[in-house]
Amino acid sequence: MYILYTIQEIDGEQSDTLSDVTMRDYKSDTYPRRRRSASMAEVKEHAYARLQDELKIAQQELKLKDEECDKLLRVRDQMGNELEELTASLFEEANNMVQDANVKRMHSEKLLKEAHDKIDVLQAEVVALKALVITSTPSMPNRHLHPQIDSKKKVDGSASPKFAKGHKRSTSHHNISSEIKSLEPLVPVVKEDPYKNKEIDPIYFQDFRTWKIKPASEKDAAFITRIELEDIIPCLNFPNNALSLQVKETVEDNTLTIEPIPGNVAGNSSIPRLCALTNVSRVCKYRMKCGDLSQWHFVSQTARNRIAAVCDFYTYIRYIQQGLVKSEEKEMYWHTVKLRQQMALSRLGLA
């Protein structure tokens, strides 16, 4: 028994000793761990605070960017509105200017037409008065110009004296209607338009209307091509082919110069007598130059008339292209027909 108790005591002491050592070791390991966990919490808190500050700064910068974007959008909208208002005002001003120009043009055309009518009336009156004055002769005097002459005979058959006892002045309000009526055949009668009742060729007229839509850009239009083939080329077809080609090109370009020869008078022996275009001996009263750098060529009257007829046609076409002709389409078409007729007559020597 004694031996067993001793062993138990020894075992108890050893167990107590082990337990004390174990507790000391545990306490010594737990304290550093707590310090490490506290330091980690402080680091996390510091990082979180730093991230919070950076977030606030980023939010402030983003807010500033948003305000700047809003400001730029407002400026863009304002500039767009101003641009629209400016465009609208410019269009309105342009429309007003065009309208004013059209009104002024119509008024000018009306005044021009009235002036032409007045001129025609005055010319007719002048011609009538000239006819009355010219037809007043001693054998057949006009009574309103010579009131002292009495052409009536007395009732008893005796002739009246040639002169009255007193002198009677012609009044300014005398009646000359009877004299004008008696002289109506002497007053020139205005001729009617020979093309007024003529039938329009539908093909030619349609070609003209198609060309009339864009006359400046349609250089190869059927209307111009047909006239060149049928009238212009035959009219400018001279024996001197090279010079004829130059004449045609310069007429189209409006660079041809043709004028009377200076000092060309009748009976002058120095007048050229060889036409440069026809190569025929003819009296050449005119000279021409193809362009500015070309030399002068002497041409006859017939050749000059043919060139002038083609120049008249191209001049009228240029007037239409520039918008200077304000007539109706039919009137312009008939005028081109008249110019084509003139080219044909000049080609035949009938101009």
XYZ file of C-alpha atoms in Angstrom:
351
model
C 0.000 0.000 0.000
C 2.698 2.388 0.839
C 4.404 1.804 -2.367
C 1.219 2.449 -4.393
C 0.489 5.714 -2.564
C 3.927 6.960 -3.229
C 3.616 6.269 -6.837
C 0.258 8.061 -7.006
C 1.681 11.071 -5.246
C 4.588 11.176 -7.580
C 2.246 10.915 -10.493
C 0.078 13.739 -9.091
C 2.979 16.047 -8.623
C 4.188 15.363 -12.107
C 0.722 16.058 -13.541
C 0.523 19.340 -11.671
C 3.914 20.294 -12.862
C 2.953 19.527 -16.477
C -0.262 21.461 -16.191
C 1.576 24.541 -14.918
C 4.081 24.385 -17.706
C 1.332 24.004 -20.285
C -0.599 27.073 -19.065
C 2.531 29.215 -19.131
C 3.237 28.185 -22.687
C -0.348 28.937 -23.758
C -0.315 32.393 -22.199
C 3.005 33.172 -23.797
C 1.595 32.316 -27.332
C -1.759 34.156 -26.979
C -0.430 37.677 -26.283
C 1.482 38.175 -29.594
C -1.509 36.961 -31.534
C -3.725 39.644 -29.981
C -1.205 42.324 -30.806
C -1.048 41.171 -34.436
C -4.831 41.165 -34.785
C -4.996 44.713 -33.367
C -2.352 45.975 -35.780
C -4.196 44.384 -38.761
C -7.415 46.127 -37.748
C -5.600 49.463 -37.596
C -4.123 48.902 -41.080
C -7.519 47.992 -42.493
C -9.103 51.038 -40.911
C -6.370 53.300 -42.271
C -6.739 51.803 -45.785
C -10.506 52.186 -45.627
C -10.183 55.829 -44.611
C -7.709 56.457 -47.448
C -10.074 54.809 -49.949
C -12.935 56.931 -48.619
C -10.895 60.080 -49.213
C -9.961 58.990 -52.724
C -13.620 58.189 -53.452
C -14.677 61.650 -52.305
C -12.020 63.291 -54.487
C -13.085 61.186 -57.498
C -16.727 62.082 -56.880
C -15.857 65.797 -56.732
C -13.864 65.563 -59.964
C -16.708 63.672 -61.640
C -19.135 66.342 -60.488
C -16.913 69.057 -61.983
C -16.718 67.110 -65.250
C -20.510 66.781 -65.328
C -20.918 70.516 -64.787
C -18.426 71.253 -67.570
C -20.255 68.867 -69.895
C -23.575 70.538 -69.072
C -22.033 73.933 -69.773
C -20.671 72.772 -73.126
C -24.054 71.289 -74.052
C -25.757 74.583 -73.253
C -23.200 76.451 -75.375
C -23.744 74.008 -78.236
C -27.521 74.368 -78.046
C -27.206 78.152 -77.939
C -24.901 78.208 -80.970
C -27.241 75.853 -82.834
C -30.216 78.123 -82.122
C -28.264 81.197 -83.204
C -27.176 79.430 -86.388
C -30.753 78.453 -87.199
C -31.957 82.005 -86.570
C -29.165 83.415 -88.733
C -29.943 80.966 -91.554
C -33.628 81.791 -91.397
C -32.924 85.523 -91.446
C -30.549 85.137 -94.406
C -33.103 83.150 -96.376
C -35.803 85.659 -95.545
C -33.586 88.545 -96.621
C -32.658 86.748 -99.843
C -36.318 86.077 -100.604
C -37.149 89.718 -99.959
C -34.351 90.849 -102.239
C -35.509 88.499 -105.013
C -39.089 89.661 -104.590
C -38.057 93.315 -104.704
C -35.944 92.667 -107.789
C -38.879 90.941 -109.509
C -41.194 93.806 -108.647
C -38.699 96.359 -109.947
C -38.143 94.313 -113.106
C -41.881 94.079 -113.768
C -42.249 97.800 -113.156
C -39.334 98.574 -115.487
C -40.764 96.311 -118.183
C -44.126 98.019 -117.832
C -42.536 101.464 -118.137
C -40.484 100.294 -121.121
C -43.557 98.951 -122.852
C -45.449 102.201 -122.219
C -42.478 104.177 -123.548
C -42.383 102.040 -126.698
C -46.119 102.560 -127.183
C -45.725 106.319 -126.794
C -42.827 106.328 -129.236
C -44.881 104.405 -131.791
C -47.794 106.836 -131.419
C -45.516 109.873 -131.714
C -43.764 108.426 -134.761
C -47.097 107.786 -136.430
C -48.202 111.350 -135.700
C -44.923 112.767 -137.039
C -45.244 110.739 -140.237
C -48.833 111.894 -140.676
C -47.911 115.562 -140.144
C -44.983 115.268 -142.541
C -47.297 113.759 -145.112
C -49.735 116.667 -144.679
C -46.983 119.246 -145.092
C -45.421 117.528 -148.087
C -48.748 117.171 -149.911
C -49.558 120.870 -149.549
C -48.759 122.275 -153.017
C -49.877 125.471 -154.796
C -52.195 123.508 -157.009
C -53.653 121.417 -154.164
C -53.121 123.323 -150.897
C -54.247 122.031 -147.539
C -57.048 124.212 -146.236
C -55.994 124.128 -142.570
C -52.474 125.291 -143.537
C -53.783 128.058 -145.838
C -57.087 129.308 -144.392
C -57.031 132.411 -146.583
C -57.719 130.274 -149.645
C -61.339 129.449 -150.233
C -61.872 126.618 -152.662
C -65.621 126.874 -152.654
C -67.417 128.512 -155.524
C -70.251 130.972 -155.196
C -73.833 129.922 -155.723
C -74.225 132.105 -158.868
C -71.344 130.250 -160.591
C -68.685 132.966 -160.392
C -65.258 132.061 -159.052
C -64.375 133.273 -155.605
C -61.390 135.560 -155.192
C -58.100 133.850 -154.489
C -57.459 135.828 -151.358
C -59.829 137.040 -148.713
C -59.949 140.684 -147.738
C -58.425 139.987 -144.375
C -55.696 137.671 -143.177
C -56.889 134.859 -140.973
C -54.343 133.099 -138.743
C -54.427 129.353 -138.603
C -55.538 128.189 -135.170
C -53.847 125.438 -133.238
C -57.125 123.611 -132.701
C -58.124 123.165 -136.322
C -59.737 119.936 -137.368
C -57.321 117.802 -139.364
C -59.154 114.496 -139.048
C -60.497 114.745 -142.576
C -57.047 115.480 -143.994
C -55.537 112.566 -142.072
C -58.242 110.239 -143.330
C -57.637 111.394 -146.878
C -53.924 110.661 -146.480
C -54.253 107.265 -144.809
C -52.569 105.426 -147.721
C -49.490 107.633 -147.237
C -49.103 106.660 -143.558
C -46.938 103.542 -143.200
C -48.982 100.594 -142.062
C -47.482 98.363 -139.415
C -47.021 94.942 -140.925
C -48.392 91.985 -139.095
C -46.138 89.223 -137.915
C -45.740 86.853 -140.886
C -45.378 83.935 -138.450
C -48.500 84.737 -136.458
C -50.780 82.273 -138.223
C -48.075 79.781 -139.166
C -48.051 76.263 -137.825
C -45.170 75.414 -135.491
C -43.088 72.390 -136.318
C -43.621 70.141 -133.256
C -40.200 68.455 -133.477
C -38.228 71.704 -133.809
C -40.307 73.390 -131.119
C -39.847 70.475 -128.691
C -36.083 70.558 -129.302
C -36.134 74.300 -128.574
C -38.105 73.845 -125.346
C -35.747 71.084 -124.189
C -32.743 73.313 -124.835
C -34.471 76.306 -123.230
C -34.628 74.515 -119.835
C -30.823 74.671 -119.426
C -29.492 76.745 -122.316
C -26.123 77.488 -120.721
C -25.142 73.847 -120.101
C -26.703 72.167 -123.138
C -23.928 72.698 -125.692
C -24.638 69.476 -127.595
C -28.423 69.806 -127.533
C -30.417 68.553 -130.507
C -31.712 72.077 -131.183
C -28.238 73.621 -131.603
C -26.805 70.587 -133.406
C -29.631 70.586 -135.952
C -29.189 74.292 -136.734
C -25.427 73.899 -137.065
C -25.813 71.061 -139.552
C -28.671 72.611 -141.535
C -27.824 76.336 -141.516
C -24.548 77.404 -139.871
C -22.133 74.968 -141.531
C -23.618 75.486 -145.040
C -23.638 79.259 -144.495
C -19.941 79.285 -143.530
C -18.887 76.751 -146.148
C -16.426 78.689 -148.330
C -13.824 77.396 -150.809
C -11.079 78.337 -148.341
C -11.808 75.493 -145.926
C -9.068 76.289 -143.398
C -10.134 79.911 -143.038
C -13.803 78.875 -142.965
C -13.104 76.589 -140.014
C -11.345 79.421 -138.169
C -14.285 81.721 -138.852
C -16.748 79.171 -137.449
C -14.692 78.630 -134.270
C -14.190 82.339 -133.610
C -17.866 83.085 -134.259
C -18.817 80.459 -131.677
C -16.286 81.898 -129.210
C -17.383 85.480 -129.966
C -13.817 86.520 -130.854
C -14.311 87.352 -134.540
C -13.688 90.942 -135.619
C -15.181 92.233 -138.878
C -15.275 95.894 -139.912
C -15.229 98.150 -142.966
C -11.811 98.856 -144.399
C -10.665 102.310 -143.199
C -10.486 104.847 -146.024
C -12.479 102.617 -148.348
C -14.320 105.009 -150.686
C -15.805 104.620 -154.091
C -13.332 104.967 -156.919
C -10.356 104.081 -154.729
C -7.961 101.972 -156.789
C -6.324 100.500 -153.676
C -9.448 98.559 -152.653
C -8.668 94.809 -152.360
C -10.314 92.772 -155.086
C -9.715 89.188 -153.935
C -11.982 87.702 -151.285
C -10.013 85.573 -148.835
C -12.946 83.204 -148.234
C -14.282 82.648 -151.742
C -10.956 83.068 -153.574
C -12.904 84.986 -156.210
C -12.169 88.428 -157.607
C -14.651 90.704 -155.870
C -14.529 94.196 -154.426
C -13.701 93.703 -150.753
C -15.059 96.515 -148.603
C -14.597 94.665 -145.321
C -11.822 93.010 -143.412
C -11.967 90.391 -140.664
C -9.662 88.938 -138.026
C -10.062 85.543 -136.382
C -9.080 86.201 -132.787
C -6.708 88.820 -131.411
C -3.435 87.467 -132.794
C -4.601 86.679 -136.314
C -3.923 88.785 -139.371
C -6.524 90.754 -141.285
C -8.339 89.063 -144.185
C -10.268 90.972 -146.838
C -13.785 89.711 -147.592
C -16.501 90.704 -150.030
C -19.991 91.958 -149.257
C -21.590 88.551 -149.815
C -19.177 86.771 -147.494
C -19.615 89.469 -144.886
C -23.421 89.092 -145.012
C -23.174 85.335 -144.502
C -20.865 85.754 -141.507
C -23.065 88.508 -140.064
C -26.167 86.294 -140.313
C -24.445 83.543 -138.306
C -23.175 86.105 -135.767
C -26.724 87.430 -135.320
C -27.959 83.926 -134.550
C -25.230 83.233 -131.980
C -25.770 86.652 -130.393
C -29.459 85.949 -129.868
C -28.635 82.520 -128.426
C -26.210 84.139 -125.961
C -28.892 86.630 -124.931
C -31.219 83.723 -124.121
C -28.480 81.948 -122.168
C -27.806 85.092 -120.131
C -31.508 85.569 -119.387
C -31.791 88.884 -121.223
C -34.716 87.806 -123.437
C -38.012 88.063 -121.564
C -40.339 87.023 -124.375
C -42.523 83.949 -124.480
C -41.233 80.643 -125.761
C -43.149 80.868 -129.034
C -41.873 84.374 -129.742
C -38.281 83.297 -129.072
C -38.748 80.221 -131.248
C -40.123 82.256 -134.160
C -37.239 84.686 -133.814
C -34.775 81.818 -134.146
C -36.698 80.698 -137.235
C -36.375 84.219 -138.622
C -32.618 84.167 -137.990
C -32.371 80.803 -139.730
C -34.244 82.271 -142.673
C -31.788 85.156 -142.726
C -28.886 82.698 -142.872
C -30.500 80.862 -145.769
C -31.121 84.112 -147.681
C -27.577 85.329 -147.111
C -26.234 81.989 -148.285
C -28.188 82.424 -151.513
C -27.064 86.054 -151.889
C -30.537 87.490 -151.204
C -29.780 89.238 -147.911
